[in-house]
Coordinates of N, CA and C in Angstrom, one line a residue:
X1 N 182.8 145.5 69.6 CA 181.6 145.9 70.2 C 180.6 144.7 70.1
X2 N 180.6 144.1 69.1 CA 179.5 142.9 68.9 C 179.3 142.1 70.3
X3 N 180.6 141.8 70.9 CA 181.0 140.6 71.7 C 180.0 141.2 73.2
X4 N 179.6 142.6 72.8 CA 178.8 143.1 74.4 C 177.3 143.6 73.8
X5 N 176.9 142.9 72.7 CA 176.1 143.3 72.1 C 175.2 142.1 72.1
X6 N 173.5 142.0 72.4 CA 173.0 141.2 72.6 C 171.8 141.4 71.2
X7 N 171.3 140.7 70.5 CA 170.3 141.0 69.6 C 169.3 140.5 69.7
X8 N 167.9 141.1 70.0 CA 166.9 140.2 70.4 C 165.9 140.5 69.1
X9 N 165.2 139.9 69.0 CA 164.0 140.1 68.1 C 162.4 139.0 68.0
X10 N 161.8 139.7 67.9 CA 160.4 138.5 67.6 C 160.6 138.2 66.7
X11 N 161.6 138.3 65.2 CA 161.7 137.4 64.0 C 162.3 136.2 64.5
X12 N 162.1 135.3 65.0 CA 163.0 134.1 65.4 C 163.7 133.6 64.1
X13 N 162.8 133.3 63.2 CA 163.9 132.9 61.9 C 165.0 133.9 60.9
X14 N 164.6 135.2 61.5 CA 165.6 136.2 61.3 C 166.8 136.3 62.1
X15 N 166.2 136.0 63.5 CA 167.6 135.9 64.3 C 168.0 134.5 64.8
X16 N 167.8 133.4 64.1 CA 168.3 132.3 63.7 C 169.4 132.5 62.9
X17 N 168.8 133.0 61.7 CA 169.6 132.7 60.0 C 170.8 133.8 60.7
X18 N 170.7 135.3 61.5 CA 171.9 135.6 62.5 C 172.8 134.9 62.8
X19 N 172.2 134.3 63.8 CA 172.9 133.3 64.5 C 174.0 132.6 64.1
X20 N 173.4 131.5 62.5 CA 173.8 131.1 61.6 C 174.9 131.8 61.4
X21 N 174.9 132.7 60.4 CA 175.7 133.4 60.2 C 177.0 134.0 61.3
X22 N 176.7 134.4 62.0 CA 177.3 135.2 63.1 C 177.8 134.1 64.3
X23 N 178.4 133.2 64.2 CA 177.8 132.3 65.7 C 178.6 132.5 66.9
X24 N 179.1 133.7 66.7 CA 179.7 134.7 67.8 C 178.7 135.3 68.6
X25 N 177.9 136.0 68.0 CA 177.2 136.7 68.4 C 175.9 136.2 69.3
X26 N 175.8 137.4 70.5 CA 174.8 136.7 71.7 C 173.2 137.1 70.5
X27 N 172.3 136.2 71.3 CA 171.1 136.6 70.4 C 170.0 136.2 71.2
X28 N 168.8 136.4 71.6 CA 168.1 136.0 72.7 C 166.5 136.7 71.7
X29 N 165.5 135.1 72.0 CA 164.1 135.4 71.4 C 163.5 136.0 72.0
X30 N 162.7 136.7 71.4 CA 161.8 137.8 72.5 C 160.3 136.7 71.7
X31 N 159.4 136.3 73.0 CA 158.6 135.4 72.9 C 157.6 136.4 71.9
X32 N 156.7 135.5 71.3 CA 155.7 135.9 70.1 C 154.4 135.5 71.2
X33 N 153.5 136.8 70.8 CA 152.3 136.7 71.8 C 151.5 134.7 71.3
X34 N 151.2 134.6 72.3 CA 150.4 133.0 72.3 C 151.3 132.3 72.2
X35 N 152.2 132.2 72.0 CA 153.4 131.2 71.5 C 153.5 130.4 73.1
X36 N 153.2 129.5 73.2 CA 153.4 128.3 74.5 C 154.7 127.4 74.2
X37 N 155.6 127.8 73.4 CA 156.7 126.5 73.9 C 157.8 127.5 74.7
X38 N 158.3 126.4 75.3 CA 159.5 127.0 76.4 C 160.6 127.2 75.6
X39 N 161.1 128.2 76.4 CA 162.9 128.9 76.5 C 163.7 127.7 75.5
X40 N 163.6 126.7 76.2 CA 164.6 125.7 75.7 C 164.2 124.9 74.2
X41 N 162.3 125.2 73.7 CA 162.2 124.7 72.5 C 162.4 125.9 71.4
X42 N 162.5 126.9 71.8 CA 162.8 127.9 71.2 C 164.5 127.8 70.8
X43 N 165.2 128.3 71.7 CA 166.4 128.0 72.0 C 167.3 127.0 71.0
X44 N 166.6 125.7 71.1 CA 167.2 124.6 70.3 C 166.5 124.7 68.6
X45 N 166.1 125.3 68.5 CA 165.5 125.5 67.5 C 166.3 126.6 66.5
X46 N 166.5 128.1 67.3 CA 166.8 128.6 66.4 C 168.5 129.0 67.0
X47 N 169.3 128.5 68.4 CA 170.8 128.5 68.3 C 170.6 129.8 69.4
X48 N 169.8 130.3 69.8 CA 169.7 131.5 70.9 C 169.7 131.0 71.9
X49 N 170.6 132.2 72.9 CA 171.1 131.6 74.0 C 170.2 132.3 75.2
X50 N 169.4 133.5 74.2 CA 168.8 134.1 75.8 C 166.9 134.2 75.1
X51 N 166.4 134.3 75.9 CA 164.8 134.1 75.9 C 164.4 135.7 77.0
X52 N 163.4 136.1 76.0 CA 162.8 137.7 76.6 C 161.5 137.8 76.7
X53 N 160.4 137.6 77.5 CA 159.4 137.8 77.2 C 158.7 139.0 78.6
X54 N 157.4 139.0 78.5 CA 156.6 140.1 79.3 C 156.3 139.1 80.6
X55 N 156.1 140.5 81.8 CA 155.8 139.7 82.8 C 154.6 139.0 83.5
X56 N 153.6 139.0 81.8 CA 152.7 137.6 82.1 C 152.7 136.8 81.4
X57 N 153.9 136.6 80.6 CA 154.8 135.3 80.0 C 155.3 134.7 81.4
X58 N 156.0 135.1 82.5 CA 156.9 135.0 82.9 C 156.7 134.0 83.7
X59 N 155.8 132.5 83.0 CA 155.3 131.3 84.4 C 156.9 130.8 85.0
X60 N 156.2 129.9 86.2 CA 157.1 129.4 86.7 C 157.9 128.0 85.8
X61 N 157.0 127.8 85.2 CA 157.2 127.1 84.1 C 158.5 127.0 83.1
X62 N 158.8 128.5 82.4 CA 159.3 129.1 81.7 C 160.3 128.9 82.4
X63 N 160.4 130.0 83.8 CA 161.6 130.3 84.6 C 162.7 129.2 84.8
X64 N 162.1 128.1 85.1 CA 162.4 126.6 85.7 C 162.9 126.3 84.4
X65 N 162.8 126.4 83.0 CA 162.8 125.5 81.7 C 164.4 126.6 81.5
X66 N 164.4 128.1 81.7 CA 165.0 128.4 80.9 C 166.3 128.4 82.0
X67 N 166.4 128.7 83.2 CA 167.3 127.7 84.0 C 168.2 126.4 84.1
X68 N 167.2 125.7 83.9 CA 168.2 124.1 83.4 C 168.4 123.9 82.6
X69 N 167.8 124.9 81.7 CA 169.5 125.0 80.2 C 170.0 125.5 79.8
X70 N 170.0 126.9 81.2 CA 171.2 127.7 81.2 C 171.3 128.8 80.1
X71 N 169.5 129.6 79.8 CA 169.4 130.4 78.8 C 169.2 131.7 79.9
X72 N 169.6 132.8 79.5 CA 169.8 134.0 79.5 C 168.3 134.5 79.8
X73 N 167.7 134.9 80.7 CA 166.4 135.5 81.2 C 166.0 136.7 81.1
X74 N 165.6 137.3 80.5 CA 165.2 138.6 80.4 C 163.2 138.7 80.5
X75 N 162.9 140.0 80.9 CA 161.4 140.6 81.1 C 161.4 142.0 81.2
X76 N 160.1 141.9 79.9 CA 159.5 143.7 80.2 C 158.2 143.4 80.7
X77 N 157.8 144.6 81.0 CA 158.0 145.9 81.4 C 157.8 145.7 83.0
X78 N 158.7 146.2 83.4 CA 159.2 146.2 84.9 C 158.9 147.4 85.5
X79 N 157.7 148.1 85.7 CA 157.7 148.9 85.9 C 158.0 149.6 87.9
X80 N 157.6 148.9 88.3 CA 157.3 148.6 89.7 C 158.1 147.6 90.6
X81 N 158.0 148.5 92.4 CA 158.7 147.9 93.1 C 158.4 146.1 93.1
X82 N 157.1 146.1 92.6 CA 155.9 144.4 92.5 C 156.8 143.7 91.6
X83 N 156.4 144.6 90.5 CA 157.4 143.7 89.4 C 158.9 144.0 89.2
X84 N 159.4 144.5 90.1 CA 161.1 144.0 90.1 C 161.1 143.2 91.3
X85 N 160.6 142.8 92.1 CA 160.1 141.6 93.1 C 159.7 140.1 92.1
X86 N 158.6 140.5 91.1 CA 158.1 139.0 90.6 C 159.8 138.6 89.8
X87 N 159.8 139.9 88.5 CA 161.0 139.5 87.7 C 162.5 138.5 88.3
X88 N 163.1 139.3 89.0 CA 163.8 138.8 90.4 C 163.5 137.3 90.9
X89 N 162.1 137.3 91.4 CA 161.8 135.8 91.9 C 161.6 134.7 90.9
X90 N 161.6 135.3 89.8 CA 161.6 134.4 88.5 C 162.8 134.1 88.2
X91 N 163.5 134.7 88.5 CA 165.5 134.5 88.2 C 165.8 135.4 86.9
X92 N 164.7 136.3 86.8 CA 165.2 137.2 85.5 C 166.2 138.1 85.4
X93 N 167.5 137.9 84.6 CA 168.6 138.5 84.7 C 168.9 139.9 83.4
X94 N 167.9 140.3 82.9 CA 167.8 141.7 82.3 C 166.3 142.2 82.4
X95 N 166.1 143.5 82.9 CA 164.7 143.7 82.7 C 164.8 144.9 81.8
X96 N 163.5 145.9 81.4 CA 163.1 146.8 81.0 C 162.4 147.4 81.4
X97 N 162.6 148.5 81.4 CA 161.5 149.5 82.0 C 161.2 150.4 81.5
X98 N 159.7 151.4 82.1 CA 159.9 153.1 81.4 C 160.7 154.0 82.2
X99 N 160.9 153.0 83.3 CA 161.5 154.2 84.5 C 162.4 153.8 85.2
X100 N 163.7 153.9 83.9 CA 165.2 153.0 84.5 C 165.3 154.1 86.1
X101 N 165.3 155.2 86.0 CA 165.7 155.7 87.4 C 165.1 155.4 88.1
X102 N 163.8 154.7 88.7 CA 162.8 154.3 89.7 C 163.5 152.6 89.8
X103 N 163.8 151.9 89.2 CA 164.0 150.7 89.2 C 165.6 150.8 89.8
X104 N 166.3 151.3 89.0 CA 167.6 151.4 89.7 C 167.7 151.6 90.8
X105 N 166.8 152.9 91.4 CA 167.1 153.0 92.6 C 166.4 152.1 93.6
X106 N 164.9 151.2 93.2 CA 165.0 149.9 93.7 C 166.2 149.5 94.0
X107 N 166.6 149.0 93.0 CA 167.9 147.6 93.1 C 169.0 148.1 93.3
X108 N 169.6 149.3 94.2 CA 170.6 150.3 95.2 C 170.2 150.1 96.3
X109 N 169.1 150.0 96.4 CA 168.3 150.2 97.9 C 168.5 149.1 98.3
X110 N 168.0 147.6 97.7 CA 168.2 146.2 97.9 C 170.0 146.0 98.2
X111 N 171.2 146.5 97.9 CA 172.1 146.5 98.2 C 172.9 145.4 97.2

């Protein structure tokens, strides 16, 4: 089960010393409010392959950084047809919601 198991957390030095330990295991930062370094200084820092933050974290900035080194995209809170349109045009590849059945059925509709 681990191998489909993804662990995120705002302890980055918790889910570093993880990482460390585990280095099997997927593990993705969920960004710390104010925190301005990119996907990839995080990333290289603590051995995480995916980066998670909110979607007014979500600059073009970020998107573009965590792309060209090929880290794992994630964004909450998705609540809306708007923001599964921004998340999406950001290249975010997991989102969150309150309203998995509203969003799903977005992204059935889209085909």
């Amino acid at each position: 089960m681990e191998e489909f198991t993804l662990f995120g957390s705002f302890h980055h030095g918790a889910l570093g010393e993880l990482k460390r330990n585990n280095p099997l295991l997927h593990t993705a930062a969920i960004n710390l409010p104010n925190d301005t370094r990119l996907p990839s200084e995080i990333a290289a820092e603590i051995g995480c392959e995916g980066f998670i933050c909110s979607m007014r974290e979500l600059t073009h900035k970020r998107s573009k950084d965590a792309i060209a080194h090929g880290i794992y995209l994630g964004v909450y809170t998705v609540n809306s047809r708007e923001d599964l349109d921004f998340a999406l045009s950001r290249k975010a590849k997991a989102i969150a919601t309150n309203f998995p059945a509203r969003i799903l059925e977005e992204i059935r509709a889209r085909g």
